[in-house]
Short mmCIF file of C-alpha atoms in Angstrom, two decimals:
data_model
loop_
_atom_site.label_atom_id
_atom_site.label_comp_id
_atom_site.label_asym_id
_atom_site.label_seq_id
_atom_site.Cartn_x
_atom_site.Cartn_y
_atom_site.Cartn_z
CA MET A 1 -10.51 117.00 -114.83
CA GLU A 2 -9.23 117.99 -111.39
CA HIS A 3 -5.74 119.37 -111.06
CA ILE A 4 -3.31 119.02 -108.20
CA LEU A 5 -1.31 121.98 -109.54
CA GLU A 6 -2.44 124.87 -111.72
CA LEU A 7 -0.36 127.83 -112.86
CA GLN A 8 -2.04 130.79 -114.52
CA GLN A 9 -0.10 133.66 -116.07
CA VAL A 10 2.75 133.34 -113.57
CA THR A 11 5.26 136.12 -114.10
CA LYS A 12 8.52 136.91 -112.37
CA ALA A 13 11.06 139.43 -113.61
CA PHE A 14 14.74 139.57 -112.61
CA PRO A 15 15.81 143.03 -113.81
CA LYS A 16 19.50 142.48 -112.94
CA SER A 17 19.83 139.39 -115.15
CA ASP A 18 17.31 140.64 -117.73
CA PHE A 19 15.33 137.40 -117.40
CA THR A 20 11.57 137.24 -117.14
CA LEU A 21 9.37 134.27 -116.50
CA ASP A 22 6.61 135.40 -118.79
CA ARG A 23 2.97 134.46 -118.08
CA VAL A 24 3.58 130.75 -117.63
CA SER A 25 0.41 128.64 -117.47
CA PHE A 26 0.02 124.89 -117.22
CA SER A 27 -1.75 122.36 -115.05
CA LEU A 28 -0.99 118.95 -113.64
CA PRO A 29 -3.93 116.54 -113.24
CA TYR A 30 -4.19 114.15 -110.29
CA GLY A 31 -2.57 110.76 -110.91
CA SER A 32 -0.19 111.90 -113.61
CA ILE A 33 3.40 112.97 -114.28
CA LEU A 34 4.20 116.21 -116.05
CA GLY A 35 7.66 116.49 -117.57
CA PHE A 36 9.05 120.00 -117.62
CA VAL A 37 11.61 120.44 -120.40
CA GLY A 38 13.83 123.33 -121.35
CA GLU A 39 17.46 124.24 -121.83
CA ASN A 40 19.63 125.61 -119.00
CA GLY A 41 18.32 128.99 -117.87
CA ALA A 42 14.96 128.50 -119.61
CA GLY A 43 13.07 129.15 -116.36
CA LYS A 44 12.32 125.66 -115.01
CA THR A 45 13.77 126.24 -111.54
CA THR A 46 12.25 129.74 -111.39
CA THR A 47 8.84 128.26 -112.19
CA ILE A 48 9.31 125.63 -109.48
CA GLY A 49 10.41 128.41 -107.09
CA CYS A 50 7.14 130.27 -107.81
CA VAL A 51 5.16 127.07 -107.22
CA LEU A 52 6.87 126.41 -103.89
CA ASN A 53 6.93 130.06 -102.76
CA THR A 54 10.70 130.10 -102.44
CA ILE A 55 10.50 132.93 -104.98
CA ASN A 56 7.90 135.68 -104.66
CA LYS A 57 6.17 135.89 -108.05
CA ASP A 58 5.25 139.29 -109.51
CA SER A 59 1.82 138.26 -110.78
CA GLY A 60 -0.32 135.28 -111.71
CA THR A 61 -1.76 132.50 -109.61
CA VAL A 62 -0.45 129.13 -108.49
CA ARG A 63 -3.06 126.75 -107.14
CA LEU A 64 -1.97 123.66 -105.23
CA PHE A 65 -4.66 121.17 -104.22
CA GLY A 66 -7.22 123.74 -105.40
CA LYS A 67 -6.00 126.78 -103.47
CA GLU A 68 -3.18 129.29 -103.43
CA MET A 69 -0.41 128.43 -100.98
CA SER A 70 0.83 131.16 -98.65
CA ASP A 71 3.80 131.04 -96.30
CA ALA A 72 1.41 130.18 -93.46
CA ASP A 73 -0.06 127.13 -95.25
CA THR A 74 2.23 124.65 -93.58
CA ALA A 75 -0.36 121.84 -93.77
CA MET A 76 -0.26 122.09 -97.56
CA ARG A 77 3.51 121.70 -97.59
CA GLU A 78 3.14 118.47 -95.59
CA LYS A 79 1.72 117.03 -98.82
CA ILE A 80 4.60 118.11 -101.06
CA GLY A 81 7.92 116.31 -101.50
CA VAL A 82 10.76 118.19 -103.16
CA VAL A 83 14.08 117.17 -104.71
CA TYR A 84 16.49 119.76 -106.07
CA ASP A 85 19.46 119.06 -108.26
CA GLY A 86 22.73 118.76 -106.31
CA ASP A 87 23.31 119.30 -102.61
CA ASN A 88 19.87 119.37 -101.02
CA PHE A 89 21.18 118.94 -97.47
CA PRO A 90 24.13 120.31 -95.46
CA PRO A 91 27.13 118.15 -96.37
CA TYR A 92 28.32 117.83 -92.77
CA TRP A 93 25.15 116.01 -91.71
CA THR A 94 24.58 112.26 -91.70
CA ALA A 95 21.42 110.58 -93.01
CA ARG A 96 20.51 109.87 -89.39
CA GLN A 97 20.73 113.57 -88.47
CA LEU A 98 18.69 114.42 -91.56
CA SER A 99 15.99 112.00 -90.41
CA GLN A 100 15.97 113.59 -86.94
CA VAL A 101 15.52 117.08 -88.41
CA MET A 102 12.85 115.91 -90.87
CA ALA A 103 10.96 114.15 -88.05
CA GLY A 104 10.76 117.52 -86.32
CA LEU A 105 9.58 119.30 -89.47
CA TYR A 106 7.04 116.85 -90.93
CA ALA A 107 4.13 115.53 -88.84
CA ASN A 108 3.93 112.48 -91.12
CA TRP A 109 7.63 111.66 -91.20
CA ASP A 110 7.97 107.87 -91.48
CA HIS A 111 11.33 106.91 -90.03
CA ALA A 112 10.83 103.20 -90.82
CA LEU A 113 10.13 104.01 -94.47
CA PHE A 114 13.20 106.27 -94.60
CA GLN A 115 15.30 103.44 -93.15
CA LYS A 116 13.92 101.09 -95.78
CA TYR A 117 14.88 103.50 -98.56
CA LEU A 118 18.38 103.87 -97.06
CA GLU A 119 18.75 100.08 -97.15
CA ASP A 120 17.25 99.74 -100.65
CA PHE A 121 19.50 102.50 -102.00
CA ARG A 122 22.51 101.22 -100.01
CA LEU A 123 23.10 104.57 -98.30
CA PRO A 124 25.19 104.42 -95.10
CA GLU A 125 23.24 106.06 -92.29
CA LYS A 126 26.19 107.22 -90.22
CA GLN A 127 28.39 108.52 -93.02
CA LYS A 128 28.54 112.27 -93.59
CA ILE A 129 26.69 113.37 -96.73
CA ARG A 130 29.85 115.07 -98.00
CA HIS A 131 31.38 111.61 -98.46
CA TYR A 132 28.45 110.46 -100.63
CA SER A 133 28.80 110.38 -104.40
CA ARG A 134 26.54 112.67 -106.43
CA GLY A 135 24.26 109.76 -107.23
CA MET A 136 24.02 108.85 -103.54
CA THR A 137 23.05 112.41 -102.55
CA MET A 138 20.30 112.37 -105.16
CA LYS A 139 19.05 109.02 -103.88
CA LEU A 140 19.07 110.40 -100.33
CA ALA A 141 17.04 113.41 -101.46
CA ILE A 142 14.51 111.17 -103.20
CA ALA A 143 14.27 108.99 -100.07
CA ALA A 144 13.69 112.08 -97.91
CA ALA A 145 11.08 113.45 -100.32
CA LEU A 146 9.11 110.19 -100.25
CA SER A 147 9.38 109.46 -96.53
CA HIS A 148 6.70 111.86 -95.34
CA HIS A 149 4.01 110.37 -97.62
CA PRO A 150 3.55 113.33 -99.97
CA GLN A 151 0.79 113.59 -102.57
CA LEU A 152 2.75 115.79 -104.93
CA LEU A 153 6.42 115.30 -105.82
CA ILE A 154 8.30 118.22 -107.34
CA LEU A 155 11.57 117.01 -108.79
CA ASP A 156 14.05 119.50 -110.24
CA GLU A 157 16.60 117.53 -112.27
CA ALA A 158 16.28 114.73 -109.70
CA THR A 159 17.61 111.97 -111.95
CA SER A 160 20.55 113.87 -113.40
CA GLY A 161 23.28 112.44 -111.15
CA LEU A 162 22.18 108.81 -111.40
CA ASP A 163 23.62 106.03 -113.52
CA PRO A 164 21.25 104.43 -116.08
CA VAL A 165 20.45 101.43 -113.86
CA MET A 166 19.60 103.52 -110.81
CA ARG A 167 17.73 106.04 -112.99
CA ASP A 168 15.57 103.23 -114.28
CA GLU A 169 14.86 102.09 -110.71
CA MET A 170 13.92 105.64 -109.71
CA LEU A 171 11.61 106.01 -112.68
CA ASP A 172 9.87 102.77 -111.67
CA LEU A 173 9.55 104.23 -108.17
CA PHE A 174 7.95 107.36 -109.61
CA LEU A 175 5.56 105.27 -111.71
CA ALA A 176 4.60 103.30 -108.61
CA PHE A 177 4.07 106.58 -106.75
CA VAL A 178 1.48 107.82 -109.27
CA GLN A 179 -0.42 104.54 -109.14
CA GLU A 180 -2.26 106.19 -106.23
CA GLU A 181 -4.81 108.27 -108.08
CA ASP A 182 -4.39 111.34 -105.85
CA HIS A 183 -0.61 111.43 -106.38
CA SER A 184 1.19 113.45 -109.06
CA ILE A 185 4.72 114.40 -110.07
CA LEU A 186 6.16 117.53 -111.64
CA LEU A 187 9.46 116.33 -113.10
CA SER A 188 11.87 118.83 -114.56
CA SER A 189 14.65 117.11 -116.48
CA HIS A 190 17.22 117.47 -119.20
CA ILE A 191 17.17 113.73 -119.73
CA THR A 192 14.33 113.55 -122.19
CA SER A 193 14.47 109.74 -122.43
CA ASP A 194 13.33 109.68 -118.76
CA LEU A 195 10.35 111.82 -119.63
CA GLU A 196 9.54 109.65 -122.64
CA LYS A 197 9.39 106.70 -120.29
CA VAL A 198 7.27 108.10 -117.47
CA ALA A 199 5.61 111.43 -118.31
CA ASP A 200 1.94 111.73 -119.19
CA TYR A 201 2.31 115.36 -120.26
CA ILE A 202 5.29 117.39 -121.44
CA ALA A 203 5.60 121.15 -120.99
CA PHE A 204 8.27 122.89 -123.09
CA ILE A 205 9.74 126.13 -121.76
CA HIS A 206 12.21 128.41 -123.50
CA ASN A 207 13.60 131.79 -122.48
CA GLY A 208 11.01 132.22 -119.72
CA LYS A 209 8.05 131.45 -121.96
CA LEU A 210 6.03 128.27 -122.03
CA LEU A 211 6.07 127.11 -125.65
CA THR A 212 3.47 124.38 -125.35
CA THR A 213 2.10 121.62 -123.15
CA VAL A 214 1.22 118.38 -124.86
CA SER A 215 0.07 114.96 -123.71
CA LYS A 216 2.53 112.15 -124.37
CA ASN A 217 -0.11 110.30 -126.35
CA ASP A 218 -0.38 113.22 -128.75
CA LEU A 219 3.37 113.54 -128.81
CA SER A 220 3.91 109.84 -129.56
CA TYR A 221 1.05 109.17 -131.94
CA ARG A 222 0.26 112.52 -133.55
CA TRP A 223 3.21 114.89 -133.47
CA ALA A 224 5.75 114.13 -136.18
CA VAL A 225 8.61 115.62 -138.16
CA MET A 226 8.38 115.95 -141.92
CA ARG A 227 11.63 115.96 -143.91
CA CYS A 228 11.06 117.99 -147.03
CA ARG A 229 12.73 120.03 -149.71
CA GLU A 230 12.20 123.74 -150.32
CA SER A 231 9.59 123.11 -153.02
CA GLN A 232 7.61 120.70 -150.80
CA PHE A 233 7.85 123.13 -147.89
CA SER A 234 6.38 126.00 -149.84
CA ALA A 235 3.40 123.79 -150.74
CA LEU A 236 2.56 123.08 -147.10
CA ASP A 237 -0.50 124.55 -145.44
CA PRO A 238 0.81 126.99 -142.76
CA ALA A 239 -1.83 125.65 -140.36
CA ASP A 240 -0.01 122.30 -140.41
CA ILE A 241 3.33 123.79 -139.34
CA LEU A 242 4.15 124.13 -135.64
CA ALA A 243 7.80 125.01 -136.30
CA TYR A 244 10.43 124.41 -138.95
CA ARG A 245 14.18 124.39 -139.19
CA LYS A 246 16.25 124.69 -142.36
CA ARG A 247 19.13 122.22 -142.58
CA ASP A 248 21.79 121.85 -145.31
CA PHE A 249 19.74 119.79 -147.75
CA GLN A 250 16.30 119.61 -146.18
CA ILE A 251 13.82 121.38 -143.99
CA ASP A 252 12.53 119.67 -140.84
CA VAL A 253 8.95 120.59 -140.11
CA LEU A 254 7.21 119.86 -136.83
CA LEU A 255 3.64 118.76 -137.49
CA PRO A 256 0.75 118.48 -135.00
CA ASP A 257 -0.63 115.41 -136.79
CA GLY A 258 1.72 113.08 -138.71
CA ARG A 259 -0.99 110.72 -140.05
CA GLU A 260 -3.08 113.57 -141.35
CA ALA A 261 0.02 114.99 -143.05
CA LEU A 262 0.73 111.65 -144.73
CA ARG A 263 -2.80 111.62 -146.11
CA LYS A 264 -2.55 115.24 -147.20
CA TYR A 265 0.99 115.23 -148.64
CA ARG A 266 1.43 111.85 -150.29
CA ASP A 267 5.14 112.09 -151.23
CA ALA A 268 6.22 113.36 -147.82
CA VAL A 269 8.70 111.62 -145.52
CA VAL A 270 7.25 111.79 -142.00
CA ASP A 271 9.13 110.46 -138.96
CA HIS A 272 8.23 109.95 -135.32
CA ALA A 273 9.41 112.96 -133.28
CA SER A 274 11.47 112.45 -130.13
CA ILE A 275 11.23 114.97 -127.28
CA ASP A 276 14.79 116.07 -128.05
CA GLU A 277 13.93 116.78 -131.65
CA ILE A 278 10.71 118.57 -130.73
CA MET A 279 12.60 120.71 -128.22
CA LEU A 280 15.24 121.61 -130.81
CA LEU A 281 12.60 122.52 -133.38
CA LEU A 282 10.58 124.57 -130.89
CA VAL A 283 13.64 126.36 -129.52
CA LYS A 284 15.88 126.74 -132.54
CA GLY A 285 13.29 126.53 -135.29
CA GLU A 286 11.16 129.26 -136.77
CA ARG A 287 7.43 129.77 -136.54
CA ILE A 288 5.04 130.91 -139.23
CA MET B 1 9.82 124.37 -84.42
CA LYS B 2 11.33 121.18 -82.98
CA GLY B 3 12.89 120.32 -86.33
CA LEU B 4 14.22 123.85 -86.70
CA PHE B 5 15.95 123.69 -83.31
CA LYS B 6 17.48 120.35 -84.21
CA ASN B 7 18.58 121.85 -87.52
CA ASN B 8 20.17 124.83 -85.76
CA LEU B 9 21.93 122.52 -83.31
CA PHE B 10 23.30 120.21 -86.02
CA VAL B 11 24.55 123.20 -88.01
CA VAL B 12 26.46 124.68 -85.08
CA TYR B 13 27.36 121.52 -83.17
CA PRO B 14 30.63 120.47 -84.94
CA ASN B 15 32.28 123.86 -84.32
CA ALA B 16 30.63 124.36 -80.91
CA LYS B 17 32.05 121.02 -79.75
CA VAL B 18 35.61 122.07 -80.62
CA PHE B 19 35.09 125.51 -79.09
CA ALA B 20 33.64 123.97 -75.90
CA ILE B 21 36.65 121.66 -75.50
CA VAL B 22 39.08 124.57 -75.96
CA MET B 23 37.06 126.69 -73.52
CA LEU B 24 37.06 123.86 -70.99
CA PHE B 25 40.88 123.60 -70.95
CA PHE B 26 41.28 127.38 -71.10
CA GLY B 27 38.76 127.70 -68.26
CA VAL B 28 40.66 125.32 -65.99
CA PHE B 29 43.91 127.16 -66.79
CA THR B 30 42.27 130.55 -66.13
CA ALA B 31 40.84 129.37 -62.80
CA VAL B 32 44.15 127.88 -61.63
CA VAL B 33 46.31 130.88 -62.59
CA ILE B 34 45.69 133.97 -60.45
CA SER B 35 45.04 136.61 -63.09
CA PRO B 36 41.88 138.76 -62.98
CA SER B 37 42.55 140.13 -66.48
CA LEU B 38 42.77 136.58 -67.89
CA LEU B 39 39.52 135.72 -66.13
CA ILE B 40 37.83 138.84 -67.57
CA GLY B 41 39.03 137.84 -71.04
CA TYR B 42 37.72 134.30 -70.51
CA VAL B 43 34.29 135.49 -69.38
CA LEU B 44 33.91 137.82 -72.37
CA LEU B 45 35.22 135.19 -74.79
CA GLY B 46 32.81 132.57 -73.44
CA MET B 47 29.78 134.82 -73.55
CA THR B 48 30.41 136.13 -77.05
CA GLY B 49 32.26 133.16 -78.57
CA PHE B 50 29.43 130.64 -78.49
CA SER B 51 27.02 133.23 -79.93
CA ALA B 52 29.47 134.22 -82.68
CA ASN B 53 29.99 130.54 -83.52
CA ALA B 54 26.24 130.05 -83.87
CA LEU B 55 26.02 133.05 -86.21
CA ALA B 56 28.91 131.70 -88.30
CA GLY B 57 26.95 128.45 -88.67
CA LEU B 58 24.18 130.30 -90.46
CA GLY B 59 26.49 131.18 -93.35
CA LYS B 60 27.60 127.55 -93.51
CA GLU B 61 24.00 126.40 -93.75
CA TYR B 62 23.34 128.73 -96.65
CA ALA B 63 26.26 127.30 -98.62
CA SER B 64 24.07 124.31 -99.62
CA ARG B 65 20.57 124.26 -101.10
CA TRP B 66 19.23 123.38 -97.67
CA SER B 67 18.25 126.99 -97.00
CA ARG B 68 15.94 126.82 -100.03
CA TYR B 69 14.82 123.27 -99.32
CA LYS B 70 13.81 124.26 -95.78
CA LEU B 71 11.30 126.75 -97.22
CA THR B 72 9.50 123.87 -98.94
CA THR B 73 8.97 122.06 -95.62
CA PRO B 74 5.97 122.75 -93.35
CA VAL B 75 7.50 125.71 -91.52
CA LYS B 76 6.80 129.42 -91.78
CA ARG B 77 9.57 131.83 -92.67
CA SER B 78 8.90 133.71 -89.43
CA ASP B 79 9.41 130.48 -87.46
CA ILE B 80 12.77 129.87 -89.17
CA VAL B 81 13.99 133.31 -88.07
CA LYS B 82 12.49 132.99 -84.57
CA SER B 83 14.22 129.64 -84.10
CA TYR B 84 17.59 131.33 -84.81
CA TYR B 85 16.90 134.04 -82.23
CA ILE B 86 15.87 131.51 -79.58
CA SER B 87 18.95 129.42 -80.37
CA GLN B 88 21.12 132.52 -79.90
CA ILE B 89 19.70 132.99 -76.38
CA LEU B 90 20.45 129.33 -75.62
CA TRP B 91 24.06 129.68 -76.85
CA LEU B 92 24.43 132.82 -74.74
CA LEU B 93 23.27 130.80 -71.74
CA VAL B 94 25.84 128.09 -72.55
CA GLY B 95 28.58 130.75 -72.73
CA THR B 96 27.34 132.27 -69.46
CA GLY B 97 27.49 128.81 -67.90
CA PHE B 98 31.15 128.40 -68.90
CA ALA B 99 31.97 131.92 -67.65
CA GLY B 100 30.14 131.40 -64.36
CA ALA B 101 31.82 128.04 -63.79
CA ALA B 102 35.29 129.57 -64.34
CA ILE B 103 34.56 132.39 -61.86
CA ALA B 104 33.16 129.92 -59.34
CA PHE B 105 36.15 127.57 -59.74
CA SER B 106 38.63 130.43 -59.39
CA THR B 107 36.80 131.71 -56.28
CA ALA B 108 36.87 128.22 -54.77
CA LEU B 109 40.64 127.96 -55.37
CA HIS B 110 41.89 131.47 -54.57
CA GLY B 111 39.00 133.45 -53.10
CA PHE B 112 37.03 136.24 -54.80
CA PRO B 113 39.13 137.24 -57.84
CA PHE B 114 37.81 140.79 -58.44
CA ASP B 115 38.22 144.16 -56.70
CA LYS B 116 34.53 144.91 -56.24
CA THR B 117 31.50 142.69 -55.70
CA THR B 118 29.75 144.41 -58.62
CA ASP B 119 32.51 143.42 -61.09
CA PRO B 120 31.07 139.97 -62.01
CA PHE B 121 27.69 141.62 -62.67
CA MET B 122 29.24 144.28 -64.90
CA LEU B 123 31.26 141.61 -66.72
CA PHE B 124 28.05 139.69 -67.33
CA VAL B 125 26.38 142.87 -68.59
CA VAL B 126 29.21 143.56 -71.02
CA GLY B 127 29.37 139.94 -72.28
CA ALA B 128 25.61 139.56 -72.66
CA GLY B 129 25.32 143.07 -74.11
CA ILE B 130 27.93 142.43 -76.82
CA SER B 131 26.37 139.06 -77.65
CA LEU B 132 22.81 140.41 -77.89
CA PHE B 133 23.71 143.56 -79.84
CA MET B 134 25.87 141.47 -82.20
CA SER B 135 22.99 139.07 -82.90
CA ALA B 136 20.50 141.93 -83.24
CA LEU B 137 22.69 143.51 -85.91
CA PHE B 138 23.71 140.31 -87.68
CA PHE B 139 20.38 138.70 -88.64
CA PRO B 140 18.79 141.63 -90.53
CA LEU B 141 22.16 142.40 -92.17
CA PHE B 142 22.59 138.74 -93.14
CA TYR B 143 19.20 138.53 -94.85
CA LEU B 144 19.76 141.92 -96.44
CA GLY B 145 23.39 141.48 -97.48
CA GLY B 146 23.33 137.86 -98.57
CA GLU B 147 24.96 134.68 -97.36
CA GLU B 148 28.14 135.22 -99.38
CA ARG B 149 29.02 138.13 -97.09
CA SER B 150 28.32 136.30 -93.83
CA GLU B 151 31.93 136.44 -92.56
CA VAL B 152 32.32 140.18 -93.00
CA LEU B 153 28.82 140.78 -91.63
CA LEU B 154 29.72 138.77 -88.55
CA ILE B 155 32.84 140.88 -87.99
CA VAL B 156 30.85 144.08 -88.55
CA SER B 157 28.16 142.89 -86.12
CA LEU B 158 30.73 141.91 -83.47
CA LEU B 159 32.47 145.28 -83.76
CA GLY B 160 29.07 146.96 -83.73
CA GLY B 161 28.12 145.08 -80.54
CA VAL B 162 31.39 146.07 -78.82
CA GLY B 163 30.99 149.66 -80.03
CA ILE B 164 27.41 150.02 -78.77
CA VAL B 165 28.27 148.60 -75.33
CA MET B 166 31.31 150.90 -75.09
CA GLY B 167 29.25 153.85 -76.27
CA LEU B 168 26.54 153.22 -73.68
CA SER B 169 29.17 152.78 -70.95
CA SER B 170 30.79 156.08 -71.90
CA LEU B 171 27.40 157.77 -71.86
CA PHE B 172 26.62 156.49 -68.36
CA ASN B 173 30.12 157.45 -67.15
CA THR B 174 29.49 160.97 -68.38
CA VAL B 175 26.08 161.13 -66.69
CA PHE B 176 27.39 159.62 -63.42
CA PRO B 177 31.10 160.59 -63.15
CA HIS B 178 31.51 159.03 -59.70
CA MET B 179 29.21 156.03 -59.68
CA ASN B 180 28.07 154.44 -56.47
CA VAL B 181 26.86 150.84 -56.30
CA PRO B 182 23.13 151.51 -56.96
CA GLN B 183 24.03 153.76 -59.92
CA LEU B 184 26.38 151.08 -61.25
CA ILE B 185 23.64 148.47 -61.06
CA LEU B 186 21.17 150.88 -62.68
CA CYS B 187 23.59 151.53 -65.56
CA GLY B 188 24.35 147.83 -66.00
CA THR B 189 20.66 146.95 -65.98
CA SER B 190 19.98 149.74 -68.50
CA ILE B 191 22.66 148.42 -70.89
CA LEU B 192 21.23 144.93 -70.56
CA ALA B 193 17.68 146.21 -71.14
CA CYS B 194 18.82 148.12 -74.27
CA ALA B 195 20.55 144.99 -75.57
CA LEU B 196 17.48 142.83 -74.93
CA LEU B 197 15.13 145.36 -76.52
CA SER B 198 17.27 145.71 -79.63
CA PHE B 199 17.46 141.90 -79.84
CA LEU B 200 13.66 141.63 -79.57
CA PHE B 201 13.01 144.42 -82.11
CA SER B 202 15.56 142.97 -84.51
CA CYS B 203 13.55 139.74 -84.87
CA PRO B 204 10.48 141.17 -86.69
CA LEU B 205 12.84 143.28 -88.80
CA ALA B 206 14.79 140.16 -89.86
CA VAL B 207 11.48 138.34 -90.55
CA ALA B 208 10.30 141.21 -92.77
CA VAL B 209 13.55 141.18 -94.78
CA PHE B 210 13.56 137.37 -95.03
CA LYS B 211 9.95 137.27 -96.26
CA ARG B 212 10.88 139.44 -99.24
CA LYS B 213 13.86 137.29 -100.17
CA GLY B 214 13.76 134.77 -103.00
CA PHE B 215 15.78 131.55 -103.18
#
C-alpha cells in the first residue's frame, strides 16, 4: 500500500516544558482519512508541526509523497492544504485580500473556486476577518485550504468551531475530497463523533507517545469493551487485554476482538466501543 | 515572492495609510511655515517613520497563527525574511519621497531653506542611516527575542540606529575637525555605506535565526 504521509520514530523534545514527542510513527495511505485523537497537550499539534516543518524535529523521518520535505521543497507544499484551529489569518484582512495574497503564494490558486466556497459558506468577501464568528473563520480557512487543489489536507481541530449542521456539511466535503484516489486527509480532532463518521484509520496519542493506530473497520467490528467483575477479570487471558479500568462495581476491559471474546468467555457482557471510550481506556486505563 | 510582498503590504497598509495622511498635512504645514528646524524634523520623521511602522506591522502579523500558516505555503523561510528586507527599502523610499517633496515645496515657496547646499544630503544620510541601522538591528533581534517583545525591540532598534549614526558622526568629526565639502560628502557616503552594509549583512543573520525557530 502506498502512503501519502509516513512518520517514522519522529522525536521532538521541549526541555523547558518537559514535553517530548516520543518516537511517533504512523502512515496515511492514499485515498483515506486518518483521525488523530488525543487530549489537550498530547502532542497532536507538535506532530503536525514536525510534518509541516514548522517545528524542527530532533530525529526521525517524515515522508510526504514518498520523500522528506525540506524548507526548499516549495513544490511539495503546493500539494498540501492546512487548517489550524482558531485564527489562521490576520484579523484585519478581508477574504478578498486573503485571496490576493494566496494567489501570489500558490501557483495553482483557483480564485473562482475560492469565490464559490465563499458563496456556499455565506462568507462576506469585503468584511474584515475580525468581524467573522469563530465558525466563519474556520469555514474561511477550509475554503482557503481547498482552493489551491491540494492532494493532502492537514486539519488541526478544523471542525471545532462549527455548529453540528455546518460540521456535517464539512465532513461531507472531506469525504468528497478523498473520493479522488490520490487525495488524503490527516484530521486531528477532539470531536470523536466526526472521526467515527469519516475516518478510515484512527491514531491515538497520549503524553507525546502514539498509543496505537487502528483501522475504523477493526475499531467498529472487532474492538470491544467487556464489562466484568473482579473474578471474571482474573480469569481473562492477558493476551486478550489491551487496557482495563477499574470502576466502582465493574472493570471495563478493552479487547482487540469482541466476537472472539464472546466465544471464549461465554458469560461475558461485551459492548461496542466508541472512540471516546477507547481513548479513555487507553489514556486512563492500565496495561498488563 | 509576489504573495509575500502583498502580505507585507496588507499588514502595514492600515497604519501606513493613517501615517501618510498625517505626514501629508504636516508636510504642507512644514513647507508653508519658514522653519528649518521643523523641516529637519519632518525629513527625519518621514524617513524613519514609514520604516518603523513597517517593523511594527511584523509584530502585529505574528499575533495570529498566520506566521505559522505562512510556513506551510510554498515559500522558503529565507524568502519570507528577504521579502521583509526588500519591503523595508521600499518604505524607506516612500519616506524619502515625502521628505524630498516637503523640501522641494518649501524651496518653491520660500527659496532654499538650509544654510549650506550639503545640508539636504546630510539630512538624507542621517534619515536613511537611522532607518537602515534600525532595520538591520530589528529583524535578527525579533526572530531571536520573540514576537511578544516586538514593541520593546523596535524601540531598542530605533535607539540603536540613532546611536550608531551619532557615534559615526562623532567619529568623523574627531577625524576631520574642520570639514570641507568633499570631506563632508565622504563622511556622509561612508555612514550611508556602513548602514547599507549592516542592512545587507543582517539579512542572512536573520534568515539563520529564523530557520532555527519553531512555530
